[in-house]
Short mmCIF file of C-alpha atoms in Angstrom, two decimals:
data_model
loop_
_atom_site.label_atom_id
_atom_site.label_comp_id
_atom_site.label_asym_id
_atom_site.label_seq_id
_atom_site.Cartn_x
_atom_site.Cartn_y
_atom_site.Cartn_z
CA MET A 1 -1.28 -0.04 -0.25
CA SER A 2 1.38 3.19 -1.03
CA TYR A 3 2.08 6.12 1.44
CA PHE A 4 -1.33 8.35 -0.18
CA GLU A 5 -3.59 5.35 -0.08
CA HIS A 6 -1.86 4.17 3.77
CA VAL A 7 -3.28 8.01 5.11
CA LYS A 8 -6.35 7.90 3.00
CA ASN A 9 -7.55 5.03 4.52
CA ALA A 10 -6.71 5.02 7.86
CA PRO A 11 -9.99 6.14 10.51
CA LEU A 12 -10.09 9.78 11.70
CA LYS A 13 -10.36 11.50 15.21
CA LYS A 14 -12.17 13.50 16.21
CA ASP A 15 -9.39 14.10 18.76
CA ALA A 16 -6.73 15.39 16.59
CA ILE A 17 -3.34 16.62 17.67
CA ILE A 18 -2.63 18.00 14.26
CA MET A 19 1.14 19.90 14.00
CA GLY A 20 0.68 23.79 12.24
CA ILE A 21 4.26 24.28 10.79
CA GLU A 22 4.36 28.01 8.93
CA THR A 23 7.07 29.41 6.90
CA SER A 24 5.64 32.06 4.29
CA CYS A 25 7.59 34.98 4.90
CA ASP A 26 10.32 35.72 7.78
CA GLU A 27 9.06 33.40 10.00
CA THR A 28 9.24 29.85 11.01
CA ALA A 29 6.53 29.20 13.01
CA VAL A 30 5.59 25.43 14.21
CA ALA A 31 3.04 25.14 16.80
CA ILE A 32 1.08 22.27 18.50
CA ILE A 33 -2.95 22.05 18.10
CA LYS A 34 -5.42 20.01 19.59
CA ASN A 35 -8.75 19.98 18.24
CA GLY A 36 -8.21 22.52 16.50
CA ARG A 37 -9.10 25.16 19.58
CA GLU A 38 -6.45 23.55 22.10
CA ILE A 39 -2.52 25.48 21.54
CA LEU A 40 -0.42 22.55 23.59
CA ALA A 41 2.41 24.54 22.57
CA ASP A 42 3.46 27.24 20.18
CA GLU A 43 7.28 28.86 18.66
CA ILE A 44 8.46 30.84 16.33
CA ILE A 45 11.96 32.32 14.87
CA SER A 46 11.63 35.55 14.35
CA SER A 47 14.50 36.34 11.30
CA ALA A 48 13.33 39.86 10.89
CA THR A 49 15.71 41.66 12.48
CA GLU A 50 18.36 40.26 8.82
CA HIS A 51 15.68 41.60 7.68
CA ALA A 52 16.05 45.24 9.65
CA LYS A 53 19.01 45.94 7.85
CA PHE A 54 18.53 45.62 4.25
CA GLY A 55 14.44 48.46 5.08
CA GLY A 56 11.73 44.72 4.36
CA VAL A 57 12.36 41.67 3.81
CA VAL A 58 15.46 39.52 1.75
CA PRO A 59 13.44 36.00 -0.17
CA GLU A 60 17.18 34.83 0.42
CA ILE A 61 17.82 35.90 3.70
CA ALA A 62 13.63 34.64 4.40
CA SER A 63 14.73 30.72 2.84
CA ARG A 64 17.68 30.50 5.20
CA GLY A 65 16.85 31.41 8.21
CA HIS A 66 13.98 28.19 7.51
CA THR A 67 16.02 26.41 6.69
CA THR A 68 18.55 26.29 9.43
CA ALA A 69 15.01 27.39 12.20
CA ILE A 70 12.41 24.66 11.27
CA LEU A 71 14.30 21.57 13.20
CA THR A 72 14.67 23.50 15.75
CA ALA A 73 11.45 24.51 16.20
CA THR A 74 9.71 21.28 16.17
CA GLU A 75 11.62 20.28 18.10
CA ASN A 76 10.57 23.26 20.72
CA ALA A 77 7.83 22.00 20.35
CA LEU A 78 7.45 18.95 21.40
CA LYS A 79 9.37 19.66 23.80
CA SER A 80 6.45 22.42 25.43
CA ALA A 81 3.88 20.02 24.79
CA SER A 82 6.06 17.14 26.11
CA LEU A 83 4.62 14.76 23.44
CA THR A 84 6.97 12.86 20.92
CA PHE A 85 6.34 12.49 16.57
CA ASN A 86 5.20 10.21 17.68
CA ASP A 87 1.82 11.63 19.61
CA ILE A 88 0.61 14.27 15.90
CA ASP A 89 -1.45 12.15 13.74
CA ALA A 90 -1.68 14.76 11.51
CA PHE A 91 1.13 17.96 9.38
CA ALA A 92 -0.83 21.21 8.62
CA VAL A 93 1.92 23.41 6.52
CA THR A 94 0.96 26.46 4.66
CA GLU A 95 0.87 26.20 1.41
CA GLY A 96 0.72 29.06 -0.21
CA ALA A 97 0.60 32.28 -0.30
CA GLY A 98 3.87 34.26 0.01
CA LEU A 99 6.84 33.64 -1.04
CA LEU A 100 7.76 30.51 -2.78
CA GLY A 101 11.50 30.37 -1.91
CA ALA A 102 10.34 29.88 1.86
CA LEU A 103 7.20 28.48 1.76
CA LEU A 104 9.06 25.26 -0.11
CA VAL A 105 11.24 24.68 3.44
CA GLY A 106 8.33 24.19 4.58
CA VAL A 107 6.58 22.61 2.80
CA SER A 108 9.42 19.66 2.38
CA PHE A 109 9.64 20.75 5.99
CA ALA A 110 5.59 18.91 6.68
CA LYS A 111 6.64 16.03 3.23
CA SER A 112 9.11 13.88 4.82
CA LEU A 113 7.79 14.11 8.48
CA ALA A 114 4.31 12.78 6.48
CA PHE A 115 6.46 10.50 4.33
CA ALA A 116 8.37 9.01 7.66
CA LEU A 117 5.74 8.49 9.89
CA LYS A 118 2.94 7.47 7.83
CA LYS A 119 0.33 10.57 8.67
CA PRO A 120 -1.48 12.69 6.64
CA LEU A 121 0.25 15.48 5.01
CA VAL A 122 -2.39 19.12 4.66
CA PRO A 123 -2.40 21.35 2.60
CA VAL A 124 -3.22 25.13 3.61
CA SER A 125 -4.24 28.79 3.03
CA HIS A 126 -1.71 31.12 4.62
CA ILE A 127 -5.18 33.19 4.73
CA ARG A 128 -7.76 30.93 6.02
CA GLY A 129 -5.25 30.15 9.03
CA HIS A 130 -5.47 33.94 9.56
CA ILE A 131 -8.93 33.26 9.37
CA SER A 132 -9.00 30.35 12.04
CA ALA A 133 -7.35 32.44 14.61
CA SER A 134 -10.12 33.97 15.87
CA TYR A 135 -11.17 30.03 17.02
CA LEU A 136 -8.24 29.81 18.84
CA ALA A 137 -9.08 33.26 20.89
CA ASP A 138 -12.76 32.37 21.41
CA LYS A 139 -12.63 28.70 22.23
CA THR A 140 -16.71 29.18 21.77
CA LEU A 141 -16.62 30.92 18.23
CA GLU A 142 -18.80 29.30 15.28
CA PRO A 143 -19.67 30.24 11.58
CA PRO A 144 -21.52 32.85 10.56
CA PHE A 145 -19.27 35.81 11.43
CA ILE A 146 -17.67 38.21 9.46
CA THR A 147 -13.81 38.57 9.34
CA ILE A 148 -11.72 42.06 9.06
CA LEU A 149 -8.41 40.27 6.53
CA ALA A 150 -5.71 43.24 7.72
CA SER A 151 -2.60 41.62 6.22
CA GLY A 152 0.32 42.93 4.52
CA GLY A 153 -1.10 40.83 1.14
CA HIS A 154 -4.22 40.81 1.92
CA THR A 155 -6.82 42.81 2.50
CA ALA A 156 -11.05 42.40 2.76
CA ILE A 157 -13.96 42.31 4.68
CA VAL A 158 -14.59 38.78 4.62
CA ALA A 159 -18.96 36.87 5.41
CA VAL A 160 -17.65 33.05 6.92
CA LYS A 161 -20.87 30.83 6.18
CA ASP A 162 -19.08 28.10 8.09
CA TYR A 163 -16.00 26.30 8.36
CA TYR A 164 -15.07 25.00 4.90
CA ASN A 165 -17.71 28.63 3.10
CA ILE A 166 -16.29 31.95 2.68
CA GLU A 167 -17.43 34.35 0.77
CA ILE A 168 -15.03 37.88 0.18
CA LEU A 169 -17.57 40.40 0.08
CA GLY A 170 -14.64 43.26 -0.78
CA SER A 171 -10.87 43.06 -1.12
CA THR A 172 -8.66 45.95 -1.45
CA ILE A 173 -8.13 46.84 -5.89
CA ASP A 174 -4.40 46.96 -5.28
CA ASP A 175 -2.43 47.77 -2.42
CA ALA A 176 -3.13 45.68 0.94
CA VAL A 177 -3.39 48.20 4.08
CA GLY A 178 0.00 46.39 5.53
CA GLU A 179 1.97 46.82 2.66
CA ALA A 180 0.59 50.24 2.67
CA PHE A 181 1.90 50.72 6.12
CA ASP A 182 5.10 49.23 5.54
CA LYS A 183 5.62 52.22 2.83
CA VAL A 184 4.49 54.53 4.74
CA ALA A 185 6.82 53.82 7.27
CA ARG A 186 9.70 53.77 4.43
CA VAL A 187 8.76 57.13 3.19
CA LEU A 188 9.37 58.39 7.11
CA GLY A 189 12.75 56.63 7.59
CA LEU A 190 10.83 54.07 10.02
CA GLN A 191 12.57 50.78 9.86
CA TYR A 192 11.12 47.23 8.94
CA PRO A 193 9.19 45.87 10.60
CA GLY A 194 6.68 49.19 8.88
CA GLY A 195 3.59 49.06 10.88
CA PRO A 196 4.65 48.69 14.73
CA ASN A 197 6.80 51.49 13.74
CA VAL A 198 4.22 53.29 12.46
CA GLU A 199 2.11 53.03 15.29
CA ARG A 200 4.63 53.19 17.67
CA LEU A 201 5.03 57.31 16.06
CA ALA A 202 1.46 57.77 15.44
CA LYS A 203 1.24 57.94 19.32
CA SER A 204 2.63 61.17 19.96
CA GLY A 205 0.92 63.19 17.00
CA LYS A 206 -2.42 64.41 15.64
CA ASN A 207 -4.91 63.68 12.89
CA THR A 208 -3.97 67.31 11.45
CA ILE A 209 -3.84 65.47 8.26
CA LYS A 210 -6.07 65.10 5.48
CA LEU A 211 -5.62 62.53 2.95
CA PRO A 212 -8.59 60.30 1.37
CA LYS A 213 -9.95 57.50 3.09
CA MET A 214 -9.96 55.74 -0.07
CA LEU A 215 -13.09 54.16 -2.02
CA LYS A 216 -14.91 55.30 1.99
CA ASN A 217 -17.71 55.33 -0.97
CA TYR A 218 -17.15 53.73 -4.23
CA ALA A 219 -19.83 52.74 -6.27
CA GLY A 220 -17.94 49.91 -7.74
CA GLY A 221 -18.25 47.35 -5.37
CA GLU A 222 -19.51 49.44 -1.68
CA TYR A 223 -16.57 46.98 1.03
CA ASP A 224 -13.49 47.34 -1.68
CA PHE A 225 -10.19 49.32 -0.77
CA SER A 226 -7.49 50.55 -2.16
CA TYR A 227 -4.66 52.37 -0.58
CA SER A 228 -2.29 53.52 -3.60
CA GLY A 229 -3.90 56.36 -3.73
CA LEU A 230 -3.44 56.86 -0.16
CA LYS A 231 0.24 56.17 0.51
CA THR A 232 1.33 58.38 -2.52
CA ALA A 233 -0.79 61.28 -1.43
CA VAL A 234 1.44 60.59 2.00
CA ILE A 235 4.69 60.71 -0.13
CA ASN A 236 3.50 63.82 -1.99
CA TYR A 237 2.46 65.35 1.10
CA VAL A 238 5.96 64.93 2.63
CA HIS A 239 7.66 65.85 -0.92
CA THR A 240 6.04 68.92 -0.70
CA GLU A 241 7.02 70.22 2.43
CA GLU A 242 10.18 69.10 1.33
CA GLN A 243 10.45 71.11 -1.24
CA LYS A 244 8.65 74.81 0.47
CA GLY A 245 11.28 74.33 3.51
CA ARG A 246 8.99 73.15 5.70
CA GLU A 247 9.55 71.11 8.47
CA VAL A 248 8.22 67.51 8.52
CA ASN A 249 6.06 66.25 10.79
CA LYS A 250 6.20 62.74 11.18
CA ALA A 251 3.82 61.39 13.65
CA ASP A 252 0.83 63.59 12.26
CA ILE A 253 1.85 62.61 9.77
CA ALA A 254 1.95 58.42 10.81
CA ASN A 255 -1.05 59.02 12.56
CA SER A 256 -3.48 60.77 10.07
CA PHE A 257 -2.05 58.98 7.27
CA GLN A 258 -3.64 55.97 9.55
CA HIS A 259 -6.91 56.98 10.18
CA SER A 260 -7.64 57.16 6.74
CA ALA A 261 -6.32 53.45 5.97
CA ILE A 262 -8.50 51.85 9.07
CA ASP A 263 -11.47 53.68 9.93
CA VAL A 264 -12.90 53.01 6.63
CA LEU A 265 -11.44 49.25 6.89
CA ILE A 266 -13.83 48.71 10.47
CA GLU A 267 -16.93 51.51 8.61
CA LYS A 268 -17.20 48.62 5.58
CA ALA A 269 -16.82 45.77 8.38
CA LEU A 270 -19.91 46.91 10.40
CA LYS A 271 -21.67 47.39 6.97
CA ALA A 272 -21.64 44.04 6.30
CA VAL A 273 -22.52 42.66 9.79
CA LYS A 274 -26.17 45.63 8.98
CA LYS A 275 -25.64 43.76 5.69
CA THR A 276 -25.94 39.62 6.24
CA GLY A 277 -27.41 40.01 9.76
CA TYR A 278 -24.36 38.56 11.19
CA ASN A 279 -23.29 39.85 14.88
CA THR A 280 -19.83 39.10 15.99
CA ILE A 281 -16.95 40.48 13.63
CA ALA A 282 -12.71 39.11 13.62
CA VAL A 283 -10.17 40.31 12.88
CA SER A 284 -7.47 38.13 10.93
CA GLY A 285 -4.24 39.52 9.47
CA GLY A 286 -0.89 41.17 11.28
CA VAL A 287 -2.65 44.41 11.17
CA GLY A 288 -5.53 43.63 13.34
CA ALA A 289 -2.33 43.79 15.76
CA ASN A 290 -2.75 47.56 15.71
CA GLY A 291 -3.37 48.90 18.49
CA TYR A 292 -5.63 51.42 17.51
CA LEU A 293 -7.60 48.81 14.86
CA ARG A 294 -8.42 46.75 17.87
CA GLU A 295 -9.56 50.05 20.38
CA THR A 296 -11.68 51.79 18.20
CA LEU A 297 -13.64 47.99 16.42
CA GLN A 298 -14.13 48.04 20.18
CA ASN A 299 -15.19 51.44 21.09
CA ALA A 300 -17.51 50.89 17.52
CA VAL A 301 -19.46 47.76 18.26
CA LYS A 302 -20.14 48.89 22.41
CA GLY A 303 -23.79 49.72 22.83
CA LYS A 304 -24.36 47.27 19.87
CA ASN A 305 -25.62 43.37 20.03
CA ILE A 306 -22.83 42.79 18.25
CA LYS A 307 -19.97 40.33 19.11
CA LEU A 308 -16.12 41.44 18.55
CA ILE A 309 -13.20 38.31 18.65
CA LEU A 310 -9.43 39.89 18.65
CA PRO A 311 -7.30 37.37 18.76
CA GLU A 312 -3.57 37.91 20.96
CA LYS A 313 -1.26 40.59 19.11
CA ARG A 314 1.31 37.46 18.16
CA TYR A 315 -1.86 34.99 17.36
CA CYS A 316 -2.60 37.46 14.17
CA THR A 317 1.01 38.11 12.80
CA ASP A 318 1.82 34.95 10.92
CA ASN A 319 1.87 31.71 13.70
CA GLY A 320 1.95 28.09 13.56
CA ALA A 321 -1.13 27.59 15.57
CA MET A 322 -3.32 29.51 13.24
CA ILE A 323 -2.44 26.90 10.43
CA GLY A 324 -2.24 23.91 12.81
CA ALA A 325 -6.58 25.53 13.58
CA GLU A 326 -7.30 25.14 10.21
CA GLY A 327 -5.40 22.57 9.90
CA TYR A 328 -7.67 20.06 11.93
CA LEU A 329 -11.10 21.81 9.91
CA GLN A 330 -9.52 20.66 7.02
CA TYR A 331 -8.18 17.00 8.89
CA LEU A 332 -11.47 16.26 9.59
CA ARG A 333 -12.78 17.36 5.30
CA GLY A 334 -9.85 13.88 4.42
CA ASN A 335 -7.89 16.76 3.08
CA PHE A 336 -5.15 15.19 2.52
CA ALA A 337 -2.32 15.93 -0.41
CA ASP A 338 0.34 12.96 -1.77
CA LEU A 339 3.33 13.32 -1.60
CA THR A 340 3.50 15.98 -4.90
CA LEU A 341 2.62 18.60 -3.03
CA ASN A 342 4.32 22.13 -4.50
CA ALA A 343 3.72 25.79 -2.48
CA LYS A 344 2.24 28.63 -4.55
CA ALA A 345 3.63 31.55 -4.23
CA VAL A 346 0.07 33.21 -5.47
CA LEU A 347 -2.71 31.14 -3.67
CA PRO A 348 -6.55 32.11 -4.81
CA LEU A 349 -8.82 34.02 -2.20
CA LYS A 350 -11.65 31.60 -1.26
#
């Protein structure tokens, strides 16, 4: 019997223990999740300090970082959970989207473990992983609900209809919100990663600069977003002020940008709740760690019949726990890959 025939014929366990492996960018993350909700171990080894020297993620450095860190992260996770490889029921791994070389490290590693141990190999969408982080934040959470997906690569309002079916109500037509944060950070002379540094600077500034809230009342798609124009508006403002010899108040720029970038996200999420009748909003993706977003959302739902799910900041950014949580759902569905599984730099948002 071949490897794939063996795992397809093996009985599924409701109390399955899933190892989630995430290597899509600059974090080497390995977690062990039970029942899709309970975190038994969660290890992250980041190469962000290396990338900061170059002002952003360098794919080759990220790939090398994963190669040297993945075994350590795995061993640490097993030790933290007091488990062995024999206790793992399946290996879930991010197959895409992300940096191709970085993804290949995780996919190759997971394939090797699955084949050697004759355990199921579960391919996971990075974006679905972000959405499933909400199940770790609230163990009682069940669909349907609205998710604000806000990361470096994606920005969307998502209706999670059930555990397996989602509808993209609207998404960005150009830059993602996290990408805009990084680009504005560079204009302001801030180090990588841009998002946390813009947020930090914004705390000492005021919302005094008029910047566009792109597609706020866009007729073409009421839930769509655009951040290219906002990014360009910041760049033009800074250049104009410098050319006129005026001192640029970077803190005010950061604060004003943050308001323009995030307020429209919240407005459209509330509109989606009203339209769908779903009374829960969850936040996912790296920008979900932004303090202004979290505080403004909390204030926005006060007095309304809306439940708000805010995963810990650690589980908004890339992590193995979210891959394990989504991996559990795919495991129950029997969504297993054979050894031809390959990494995908681009994966449809569906």
